[in-house]
mmCIF file of C-alpha atoms in Angstrom:
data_model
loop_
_atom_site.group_PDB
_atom_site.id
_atom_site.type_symbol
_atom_site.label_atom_id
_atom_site.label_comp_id
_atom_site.label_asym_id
_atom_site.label_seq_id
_atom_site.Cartn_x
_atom_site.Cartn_y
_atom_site.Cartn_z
ATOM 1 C CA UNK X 1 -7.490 37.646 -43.134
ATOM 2 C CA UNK X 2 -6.794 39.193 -39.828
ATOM 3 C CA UNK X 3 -9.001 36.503 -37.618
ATOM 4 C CA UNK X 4 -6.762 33.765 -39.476
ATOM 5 C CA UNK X 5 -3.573 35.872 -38.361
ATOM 6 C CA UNK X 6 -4.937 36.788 -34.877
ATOM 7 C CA UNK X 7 -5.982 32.799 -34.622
ATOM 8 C CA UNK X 8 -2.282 31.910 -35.540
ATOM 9 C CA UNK X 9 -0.545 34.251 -33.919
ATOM 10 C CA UNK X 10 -2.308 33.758 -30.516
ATOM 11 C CA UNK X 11 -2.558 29.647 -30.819
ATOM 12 C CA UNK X 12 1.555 30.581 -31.397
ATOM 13 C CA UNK X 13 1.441 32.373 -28.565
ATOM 14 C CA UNK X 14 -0.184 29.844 -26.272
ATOM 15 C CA UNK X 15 1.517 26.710 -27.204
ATOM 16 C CA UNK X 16 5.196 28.469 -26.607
ATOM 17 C CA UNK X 17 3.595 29.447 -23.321
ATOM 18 C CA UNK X 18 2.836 25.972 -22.044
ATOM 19 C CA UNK X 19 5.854 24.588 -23.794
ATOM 20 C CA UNK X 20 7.607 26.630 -21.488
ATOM 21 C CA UNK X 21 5.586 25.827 -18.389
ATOM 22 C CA UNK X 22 6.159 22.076 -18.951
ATOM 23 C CA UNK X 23 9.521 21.913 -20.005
ATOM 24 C CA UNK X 24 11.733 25.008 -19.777
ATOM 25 C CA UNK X 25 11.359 26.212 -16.792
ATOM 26 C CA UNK X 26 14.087 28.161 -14.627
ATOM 27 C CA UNK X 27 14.496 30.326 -12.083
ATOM 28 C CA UNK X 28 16.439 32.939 -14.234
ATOM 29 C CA UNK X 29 13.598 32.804 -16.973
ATOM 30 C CA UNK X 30 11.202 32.687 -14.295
ATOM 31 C CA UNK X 31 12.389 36.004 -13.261
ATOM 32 C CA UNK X 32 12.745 37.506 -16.574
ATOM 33 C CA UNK X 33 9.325 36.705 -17.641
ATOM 34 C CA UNK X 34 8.259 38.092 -14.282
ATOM 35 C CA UNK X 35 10.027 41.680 -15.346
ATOM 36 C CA UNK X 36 8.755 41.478 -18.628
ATOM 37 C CA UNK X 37 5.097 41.290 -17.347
ATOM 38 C CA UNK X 38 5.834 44.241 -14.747
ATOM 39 C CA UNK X 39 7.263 46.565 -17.068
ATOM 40 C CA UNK X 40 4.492 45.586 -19.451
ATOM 41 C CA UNK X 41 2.112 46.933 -17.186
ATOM 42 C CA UNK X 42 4.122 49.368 -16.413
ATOM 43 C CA UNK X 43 4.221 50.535 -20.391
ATOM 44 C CA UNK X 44 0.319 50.286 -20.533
ATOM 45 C CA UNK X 45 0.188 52.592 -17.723
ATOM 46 C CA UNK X 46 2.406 55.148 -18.842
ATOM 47 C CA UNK X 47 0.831 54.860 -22.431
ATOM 48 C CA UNK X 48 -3.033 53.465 -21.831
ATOM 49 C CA UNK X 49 -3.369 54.142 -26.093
ATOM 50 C CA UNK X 50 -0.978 51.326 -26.684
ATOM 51 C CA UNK X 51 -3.276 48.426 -25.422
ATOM 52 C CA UNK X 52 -5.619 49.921 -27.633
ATOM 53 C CA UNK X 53 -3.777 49.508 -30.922
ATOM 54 C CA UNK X 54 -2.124 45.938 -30.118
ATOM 55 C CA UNK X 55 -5.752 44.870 -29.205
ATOM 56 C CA UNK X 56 -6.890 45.958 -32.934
ATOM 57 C CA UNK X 57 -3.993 44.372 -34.062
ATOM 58 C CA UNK X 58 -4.860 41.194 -32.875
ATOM 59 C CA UNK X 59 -8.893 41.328 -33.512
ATOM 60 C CA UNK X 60 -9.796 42.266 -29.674
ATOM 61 C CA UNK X 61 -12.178 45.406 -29.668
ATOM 62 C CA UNK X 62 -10.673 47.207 -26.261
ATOM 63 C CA UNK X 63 -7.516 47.539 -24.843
ATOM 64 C CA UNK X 64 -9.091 47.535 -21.926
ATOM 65 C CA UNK X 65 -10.094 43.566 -23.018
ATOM 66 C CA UNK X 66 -6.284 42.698 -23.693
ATOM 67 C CA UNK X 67 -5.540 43.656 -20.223
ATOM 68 C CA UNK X 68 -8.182 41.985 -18.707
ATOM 69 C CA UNK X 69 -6.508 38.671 -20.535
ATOM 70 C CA UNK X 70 -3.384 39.323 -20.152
ATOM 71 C CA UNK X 71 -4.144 39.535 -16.342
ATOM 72 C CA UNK X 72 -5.867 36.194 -16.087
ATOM 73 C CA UNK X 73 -2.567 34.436 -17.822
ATOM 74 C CA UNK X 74 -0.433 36.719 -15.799
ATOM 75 C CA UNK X 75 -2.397 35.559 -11.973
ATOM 76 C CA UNK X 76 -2.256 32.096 -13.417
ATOM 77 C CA UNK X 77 1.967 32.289 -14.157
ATOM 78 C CA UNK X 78 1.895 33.416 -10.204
ATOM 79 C CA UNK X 79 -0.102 30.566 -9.155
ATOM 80 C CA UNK X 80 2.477 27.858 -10.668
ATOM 81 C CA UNK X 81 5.141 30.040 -9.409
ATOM 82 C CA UNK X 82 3.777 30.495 -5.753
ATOM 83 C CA UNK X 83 2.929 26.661 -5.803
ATOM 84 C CA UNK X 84 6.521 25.726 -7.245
ATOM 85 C CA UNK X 85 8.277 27.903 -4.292
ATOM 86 C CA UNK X 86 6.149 26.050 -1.825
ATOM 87 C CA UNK X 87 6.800 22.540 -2.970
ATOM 88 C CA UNK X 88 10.439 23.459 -2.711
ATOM 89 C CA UNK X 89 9.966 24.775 1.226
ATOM 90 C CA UNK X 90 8.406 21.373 1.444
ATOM 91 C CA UNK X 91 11.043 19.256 0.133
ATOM 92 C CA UNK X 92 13.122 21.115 2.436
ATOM 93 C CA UNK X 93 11.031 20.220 5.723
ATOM 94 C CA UNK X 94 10.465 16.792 4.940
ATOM 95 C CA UNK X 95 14.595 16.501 4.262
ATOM 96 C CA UNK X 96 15.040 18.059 7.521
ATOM 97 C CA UNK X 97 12.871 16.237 9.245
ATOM 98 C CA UNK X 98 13.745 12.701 7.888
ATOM 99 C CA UNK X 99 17.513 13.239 8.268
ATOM 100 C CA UNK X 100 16.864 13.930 12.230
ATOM 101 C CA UNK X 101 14.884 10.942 12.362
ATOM 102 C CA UNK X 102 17.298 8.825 10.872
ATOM 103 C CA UNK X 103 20.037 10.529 13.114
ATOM 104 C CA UNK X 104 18.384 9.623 16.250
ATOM 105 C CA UNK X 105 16.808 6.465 15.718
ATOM 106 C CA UNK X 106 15.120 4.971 18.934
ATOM 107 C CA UNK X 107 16.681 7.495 21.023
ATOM 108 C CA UNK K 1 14.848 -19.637 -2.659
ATOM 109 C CA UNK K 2 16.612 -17.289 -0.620
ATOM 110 C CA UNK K 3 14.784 -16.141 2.922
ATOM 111 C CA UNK K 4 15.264 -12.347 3.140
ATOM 112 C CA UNK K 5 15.157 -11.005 6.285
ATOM 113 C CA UNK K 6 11.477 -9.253 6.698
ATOM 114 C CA UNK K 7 11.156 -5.721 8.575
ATOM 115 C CA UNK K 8 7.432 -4.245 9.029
ATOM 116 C CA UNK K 9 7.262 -0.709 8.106
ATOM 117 C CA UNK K 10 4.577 0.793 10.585
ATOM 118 C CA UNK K 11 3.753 4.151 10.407
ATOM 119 C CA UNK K 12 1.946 5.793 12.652
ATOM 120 C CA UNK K 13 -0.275 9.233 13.205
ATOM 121 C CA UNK K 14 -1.832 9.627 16.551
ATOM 122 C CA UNK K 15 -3.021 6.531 16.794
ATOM 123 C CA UNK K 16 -3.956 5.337 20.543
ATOM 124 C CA UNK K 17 -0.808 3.876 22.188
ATOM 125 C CA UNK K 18 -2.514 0.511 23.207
ATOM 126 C CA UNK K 19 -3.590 0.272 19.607
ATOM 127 C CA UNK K 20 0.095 0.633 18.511
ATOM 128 C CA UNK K 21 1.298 -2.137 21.048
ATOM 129 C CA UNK K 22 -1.029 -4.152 20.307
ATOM 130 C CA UNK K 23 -0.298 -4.062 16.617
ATOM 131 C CA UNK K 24 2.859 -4.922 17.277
ATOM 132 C CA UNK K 25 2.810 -7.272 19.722
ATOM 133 C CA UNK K 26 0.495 -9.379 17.231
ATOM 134 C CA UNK K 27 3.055 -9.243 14.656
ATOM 135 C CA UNK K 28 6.024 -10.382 17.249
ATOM 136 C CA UNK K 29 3.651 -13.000 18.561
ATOM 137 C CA UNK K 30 2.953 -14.063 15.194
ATOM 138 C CA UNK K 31 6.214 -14.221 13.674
ATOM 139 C CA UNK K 32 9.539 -13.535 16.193
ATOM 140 C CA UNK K 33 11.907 -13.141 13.286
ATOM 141 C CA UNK K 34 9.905 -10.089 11.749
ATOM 142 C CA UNK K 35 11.633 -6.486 12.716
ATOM 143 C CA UNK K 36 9.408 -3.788 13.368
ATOM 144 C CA UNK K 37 10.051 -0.831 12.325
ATOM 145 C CA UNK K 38 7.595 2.269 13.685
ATOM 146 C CA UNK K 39 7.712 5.701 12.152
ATOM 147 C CA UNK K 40 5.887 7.898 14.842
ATOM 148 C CA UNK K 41 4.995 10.806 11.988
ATOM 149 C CA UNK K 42 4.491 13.437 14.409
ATOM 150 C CA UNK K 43 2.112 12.611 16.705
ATOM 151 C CA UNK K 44 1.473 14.538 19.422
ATOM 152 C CA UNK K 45 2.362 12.393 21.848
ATOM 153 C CA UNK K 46 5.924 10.825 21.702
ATOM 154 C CA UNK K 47 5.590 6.626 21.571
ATOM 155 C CA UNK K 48 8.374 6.056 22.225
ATOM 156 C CA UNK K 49 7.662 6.346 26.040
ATOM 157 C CA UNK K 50 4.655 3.352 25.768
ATOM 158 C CA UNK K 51 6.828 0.801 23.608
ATOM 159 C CA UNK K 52 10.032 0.603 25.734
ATOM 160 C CA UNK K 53 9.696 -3.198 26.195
ATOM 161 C CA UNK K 54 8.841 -4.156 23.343
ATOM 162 C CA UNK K 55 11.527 -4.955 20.373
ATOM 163 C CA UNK K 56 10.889 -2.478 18.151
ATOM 164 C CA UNK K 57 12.765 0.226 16.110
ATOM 165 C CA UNK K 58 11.679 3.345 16.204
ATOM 166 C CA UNK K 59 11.860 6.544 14.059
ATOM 167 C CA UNK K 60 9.755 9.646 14.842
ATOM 168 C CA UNK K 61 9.159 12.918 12.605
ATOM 169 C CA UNK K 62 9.503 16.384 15.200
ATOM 170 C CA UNK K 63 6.497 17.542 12.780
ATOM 171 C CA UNK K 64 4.092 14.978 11.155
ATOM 172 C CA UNK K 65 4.853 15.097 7.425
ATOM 173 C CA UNK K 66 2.079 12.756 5.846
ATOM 174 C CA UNK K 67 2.212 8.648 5.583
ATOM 175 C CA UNK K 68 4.134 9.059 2.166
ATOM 176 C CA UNK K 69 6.860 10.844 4.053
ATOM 177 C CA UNK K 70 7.104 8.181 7.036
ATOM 178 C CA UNK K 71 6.943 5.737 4.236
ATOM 179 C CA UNK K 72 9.963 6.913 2.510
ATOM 180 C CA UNK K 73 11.830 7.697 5.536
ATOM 181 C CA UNK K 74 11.518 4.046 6.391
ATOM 182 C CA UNK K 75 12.679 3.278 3.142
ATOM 183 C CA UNK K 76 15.921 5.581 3.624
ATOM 184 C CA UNK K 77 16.651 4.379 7.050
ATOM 185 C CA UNK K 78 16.399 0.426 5.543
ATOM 186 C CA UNK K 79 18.575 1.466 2.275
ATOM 187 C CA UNK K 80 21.620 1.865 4.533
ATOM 188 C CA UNK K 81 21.173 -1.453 5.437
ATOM 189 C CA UNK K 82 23.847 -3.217 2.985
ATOM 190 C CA UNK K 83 21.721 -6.483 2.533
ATOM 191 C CA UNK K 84 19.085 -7.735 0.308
ATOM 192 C CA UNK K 85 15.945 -7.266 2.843
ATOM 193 C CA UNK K 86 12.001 -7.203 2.377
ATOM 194 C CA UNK K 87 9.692 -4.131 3.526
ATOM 195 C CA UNK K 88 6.034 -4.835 4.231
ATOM 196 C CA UNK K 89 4.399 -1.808 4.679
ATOM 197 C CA UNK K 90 1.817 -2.527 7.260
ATOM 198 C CA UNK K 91 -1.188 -0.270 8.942
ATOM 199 C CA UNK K 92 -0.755 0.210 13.159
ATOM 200 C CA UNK K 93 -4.587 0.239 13.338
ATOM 201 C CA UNK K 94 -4.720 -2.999 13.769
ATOM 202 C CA UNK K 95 -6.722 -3.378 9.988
ATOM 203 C CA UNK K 96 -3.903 -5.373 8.566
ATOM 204 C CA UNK K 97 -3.999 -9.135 9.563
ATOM 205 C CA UNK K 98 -0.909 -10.091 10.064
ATOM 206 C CA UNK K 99 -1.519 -13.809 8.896
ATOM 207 C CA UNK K 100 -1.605 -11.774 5.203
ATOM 208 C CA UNK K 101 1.878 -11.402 5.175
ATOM 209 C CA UNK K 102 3.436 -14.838 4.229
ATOM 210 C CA UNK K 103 1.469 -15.274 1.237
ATOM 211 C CA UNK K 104 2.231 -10.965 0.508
ATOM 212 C CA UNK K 105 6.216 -12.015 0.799
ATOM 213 C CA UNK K 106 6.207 -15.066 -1.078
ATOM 214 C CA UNK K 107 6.595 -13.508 -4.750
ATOM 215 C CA UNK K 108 9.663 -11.446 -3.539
ATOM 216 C CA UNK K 109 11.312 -14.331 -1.100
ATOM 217 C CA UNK K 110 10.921 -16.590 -4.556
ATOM 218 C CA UNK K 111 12.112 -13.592 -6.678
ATOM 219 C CA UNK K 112 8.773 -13.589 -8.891
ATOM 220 C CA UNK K 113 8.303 -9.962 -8.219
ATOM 221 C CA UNK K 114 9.996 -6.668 -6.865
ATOM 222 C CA UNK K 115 6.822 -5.428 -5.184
ATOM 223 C CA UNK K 116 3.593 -7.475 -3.942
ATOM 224 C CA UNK K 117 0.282 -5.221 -3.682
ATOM 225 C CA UNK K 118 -2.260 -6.467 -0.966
ATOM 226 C CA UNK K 119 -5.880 -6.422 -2.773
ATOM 227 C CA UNK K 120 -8.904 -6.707 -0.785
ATOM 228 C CA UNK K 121 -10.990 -7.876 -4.190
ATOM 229 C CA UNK K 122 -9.160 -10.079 -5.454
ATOM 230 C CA UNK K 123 -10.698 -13.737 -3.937
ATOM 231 C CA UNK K 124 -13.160 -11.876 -1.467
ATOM 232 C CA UNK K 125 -10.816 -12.692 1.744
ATOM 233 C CA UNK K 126 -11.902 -9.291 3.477
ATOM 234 C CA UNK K 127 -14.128 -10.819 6.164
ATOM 235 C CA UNK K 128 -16.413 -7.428 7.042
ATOM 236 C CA UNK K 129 -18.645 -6.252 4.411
ATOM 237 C CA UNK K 130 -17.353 -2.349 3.555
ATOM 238 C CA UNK K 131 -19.980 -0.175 3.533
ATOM 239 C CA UNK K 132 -22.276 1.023 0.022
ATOM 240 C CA UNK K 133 -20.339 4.796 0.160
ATOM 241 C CA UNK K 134 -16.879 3.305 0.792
ATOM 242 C CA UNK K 135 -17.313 0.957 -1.889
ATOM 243 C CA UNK K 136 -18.516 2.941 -4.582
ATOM 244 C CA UNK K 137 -15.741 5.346 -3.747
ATOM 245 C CA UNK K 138 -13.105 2.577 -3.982
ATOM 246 C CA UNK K 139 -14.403 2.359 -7.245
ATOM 247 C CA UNK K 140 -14.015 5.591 -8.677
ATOM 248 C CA UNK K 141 -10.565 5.493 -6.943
ATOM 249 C CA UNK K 142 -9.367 2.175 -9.032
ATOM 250 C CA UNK K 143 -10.894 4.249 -12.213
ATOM 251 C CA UNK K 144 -8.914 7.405 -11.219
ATOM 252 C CA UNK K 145 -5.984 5.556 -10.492
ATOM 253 C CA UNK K 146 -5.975 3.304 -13.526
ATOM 254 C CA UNK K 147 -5.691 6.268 -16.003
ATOM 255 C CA UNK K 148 -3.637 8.677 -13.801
ATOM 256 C CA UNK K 149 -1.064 5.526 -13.542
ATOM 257 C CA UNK K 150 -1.104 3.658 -16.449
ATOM 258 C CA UNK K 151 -1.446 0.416 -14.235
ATOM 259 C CA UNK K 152 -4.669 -1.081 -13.239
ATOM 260 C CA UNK K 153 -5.239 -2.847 -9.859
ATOM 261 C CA UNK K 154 -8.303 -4.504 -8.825
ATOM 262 C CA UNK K 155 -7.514 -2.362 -5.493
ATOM 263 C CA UNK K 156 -6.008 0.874 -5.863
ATOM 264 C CA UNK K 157 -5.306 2.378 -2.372
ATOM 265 C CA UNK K 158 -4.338 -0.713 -0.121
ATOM 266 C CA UNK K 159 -1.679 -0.022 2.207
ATOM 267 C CA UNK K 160 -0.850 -3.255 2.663
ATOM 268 C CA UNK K 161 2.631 -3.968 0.186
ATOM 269 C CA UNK K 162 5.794 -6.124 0.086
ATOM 270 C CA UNK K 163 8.992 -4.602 -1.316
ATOM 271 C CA UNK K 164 12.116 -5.919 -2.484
ATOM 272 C CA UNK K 165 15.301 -3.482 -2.369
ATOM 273 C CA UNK K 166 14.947 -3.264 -6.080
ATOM 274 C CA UNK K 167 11.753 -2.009 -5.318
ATOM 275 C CA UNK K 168 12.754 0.170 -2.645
ATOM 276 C CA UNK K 169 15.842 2.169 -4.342
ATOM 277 C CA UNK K 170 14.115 3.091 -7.320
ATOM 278 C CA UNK K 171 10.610 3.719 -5.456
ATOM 279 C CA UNK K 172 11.254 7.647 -3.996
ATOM 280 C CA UNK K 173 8.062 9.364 -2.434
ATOM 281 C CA UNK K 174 7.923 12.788 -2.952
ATOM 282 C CA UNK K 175 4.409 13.130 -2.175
ATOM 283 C CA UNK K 176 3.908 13.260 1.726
ATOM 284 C CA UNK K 177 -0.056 12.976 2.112
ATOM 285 C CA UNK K 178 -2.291 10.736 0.301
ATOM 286 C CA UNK K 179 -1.263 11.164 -3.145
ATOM 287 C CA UNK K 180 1.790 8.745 -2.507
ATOM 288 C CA UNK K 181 -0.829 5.687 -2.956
ATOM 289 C CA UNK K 182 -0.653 7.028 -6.513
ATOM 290 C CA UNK K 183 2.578 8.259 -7.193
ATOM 291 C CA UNK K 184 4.187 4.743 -5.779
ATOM 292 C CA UNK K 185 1.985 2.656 -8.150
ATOM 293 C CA UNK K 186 2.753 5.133 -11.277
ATOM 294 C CA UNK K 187 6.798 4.267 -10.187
ATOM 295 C CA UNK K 188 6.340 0.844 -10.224
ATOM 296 C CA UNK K 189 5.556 1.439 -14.049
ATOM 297 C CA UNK K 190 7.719 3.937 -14.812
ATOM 298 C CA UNK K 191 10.579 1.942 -13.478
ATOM 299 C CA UNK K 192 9.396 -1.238 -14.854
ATOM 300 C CA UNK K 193 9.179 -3.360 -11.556
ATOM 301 C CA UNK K 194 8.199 -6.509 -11.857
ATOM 302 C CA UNK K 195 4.560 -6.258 -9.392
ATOM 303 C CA UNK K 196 2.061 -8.850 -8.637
ATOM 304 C CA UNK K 197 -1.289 -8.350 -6.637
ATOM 305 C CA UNK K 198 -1.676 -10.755 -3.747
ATOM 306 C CA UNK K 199 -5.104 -11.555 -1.585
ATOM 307 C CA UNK K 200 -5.212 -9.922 1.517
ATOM 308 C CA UNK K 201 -7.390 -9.694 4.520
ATOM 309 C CA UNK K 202 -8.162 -6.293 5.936
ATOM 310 C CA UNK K 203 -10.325 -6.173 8.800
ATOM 311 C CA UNK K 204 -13.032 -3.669 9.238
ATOM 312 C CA UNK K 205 -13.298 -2.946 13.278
ATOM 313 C CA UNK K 206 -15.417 -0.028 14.435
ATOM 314 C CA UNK K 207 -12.263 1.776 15.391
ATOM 315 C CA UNK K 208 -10.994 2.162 12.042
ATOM 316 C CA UNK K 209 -14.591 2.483 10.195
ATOM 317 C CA UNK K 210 -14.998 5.840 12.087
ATOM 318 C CA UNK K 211 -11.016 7.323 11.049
ATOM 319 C CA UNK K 212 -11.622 6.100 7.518
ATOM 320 C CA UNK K 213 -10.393 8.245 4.936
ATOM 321 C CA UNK K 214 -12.145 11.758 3.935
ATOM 322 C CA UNK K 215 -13.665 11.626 0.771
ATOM 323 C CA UNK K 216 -12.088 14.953 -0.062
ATOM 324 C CA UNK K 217 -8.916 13.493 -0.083
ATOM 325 C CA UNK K 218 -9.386 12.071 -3.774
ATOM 326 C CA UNK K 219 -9.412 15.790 -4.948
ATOM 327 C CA UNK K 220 -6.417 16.606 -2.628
ATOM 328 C CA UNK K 221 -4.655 13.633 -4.542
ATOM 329 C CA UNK K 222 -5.911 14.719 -7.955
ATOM 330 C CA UNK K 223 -4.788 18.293 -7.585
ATOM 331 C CA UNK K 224 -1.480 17.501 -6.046
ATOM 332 C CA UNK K 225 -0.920 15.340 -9.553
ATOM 333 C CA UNK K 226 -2.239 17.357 -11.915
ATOM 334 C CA UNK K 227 -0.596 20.304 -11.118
ATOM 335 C CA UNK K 228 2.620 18.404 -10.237
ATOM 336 C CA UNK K 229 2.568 17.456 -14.414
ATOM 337 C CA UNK K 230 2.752 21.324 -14.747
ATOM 338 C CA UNK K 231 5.726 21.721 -13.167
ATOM 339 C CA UNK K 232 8.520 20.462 -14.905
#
């Protein structure tokens, strides 16, 4: 019964994940999720005992395991976000760029 | 059947000055009425200085940007043009041929099509024989591009188009390096423009064998896309 929740509850888990990657995005939730993470770590530092009982909870044997996870999705959130930010600082350049260009045509 | 006025958009990376002028003084020679348009993306020396007599327009990037951005700034600087024009996008190496253009044009002066795609396979016009790595490559590219795009070309990366306004307006690059090959031919579906492949002759001199395009570049494009469809 509990590898049929944990399968649900983490397939739940990942999908509204990704939905939000692909469609939700914002800065504002951007940032919130960002705090959430921190002060998630934050928690698991204070209180190392609590990884250990929401990794039983969810069928992983170590808390030290669900950190180890929840680090690879966190580093991978970053990635997007780093790679967003510098898309945007390259829209910018090119915008500069062109408009100058335009401005002094064949001067 | 309406003649549109015809400017050649030309853009240009470092490429030698007296290959430049020569590319453009083939396409005066060949046809007075075309207007030249050169987008000098950045190179480190300015052309402007080499192509003072000639009759050509000329728009140059402080910092180079990437052939998709000299593209679309092309594109920009022609949209305030209030007239119904055509934009041939055309190589300054010199691996164009110029006499490719009529037939390219046709479709759009005729208004058959919005956008005319050069193809080097389509009646085997390209006069040099490519080489066995280039071609196999090409392939793989056409394969890539076919399911990335939804659209498949018998040649998926020629440089060598015909545009229409139409075509122009709803066609905005936002990729600046090689992935715009890509991400122009996936707008042409997604805003259902009405595209036709025409025969074109590219040639092959030892000049532009030896720039040729890095192989890497495929996984440049395919990472550029694929994380682009993870961002909104």
């Amino acid at each position: 019964m509990i590898i049929i929740a944990k399968f649900i509850l983490l397939s739940l888990l990942l999908i509204a994940f990704l939905f939000y990657l692909l469609k939700v995005r914002s800065k504002r939730l951007d940032r919130l999720l960002f705090i959430v993470f921190f002060l998630t770590g934050f928690l698991f530092i204070i209180y190392p005992d609590v990884t250990n009982s929401i990794a039983h909870a969810i069928g992983i044997s170590r808390g030290a395991d669900l950190i180890f996870y929840l680090a690879i999705i966190f580093f991978f959130f970053v990635f997007i976000l780093l790679y967003s930010m510098n898309k945007e600082l390259e829209k910018k350049l090119t915008d500069l760029v062109r408009k100058d260009a335009i401005e002094n045509v064949n001067s | 059947m309406f003649s549109y006025p015809v400017y050649i958009v030309v853009p240009s990376f470092n490429e030698q000055i007296e290959v430049v002028s020569h590319t453009i003084t083939e396409l005066l020679n060949f046809n007075p009425d075309y207007k030249i348009i050169l987008v000098d993306d950045g190179s480190d020396k300015d052309l402007r200085a080499g192509l003072r007599e000639l009759n050509v327009t000329v728009l140059r990037h402080k910092v180079n940007l990437g052939q998709g951005a000299a593209l679309q700034t092309a594109a920009d600087y022609l949209l305030r043009l209030e007239q119904e024009l055509i934009a041939v996008h055309f190589d300054a190496d010199g691996q164009h041929d110029v006499r490719s253009i009529p037939a390219l044009i046709e479709p759009l002066q005729s208004d058959k099509a919005d956008i005319a795609l050069g193809s080097r396979f389509l009646d085997g016009s390209t006069t040099l024989e490519l080489p066995v790595f280039r071609k196999n490559l090409l392939k793989v590219a056409r394969l890539i591009n076919g399911l990335l795009t939804g659209l498949w070309l018998t040649d998926a990366h020629n440089g060598f188009r015909a545009l229409n306004r139409k075509a122009l307006q709803k066609i905005r690059l936002t990729q600046n390096g090689f992935a715009h090959a890509t991400e122009l031919i996936s707008l042409v579906k997604k805003k259902r423009l009405r595209y036709c492949e025409v025969p074109v002759s590219i040639r092959y001199t030892s000049y532009s064998l030896q720039k040729g395009q890095r192989a890497t570049g495929a996984i440049d494009i395919l990472l550029d896309l694929f994380i682009k469809k993870l961002i909104r």
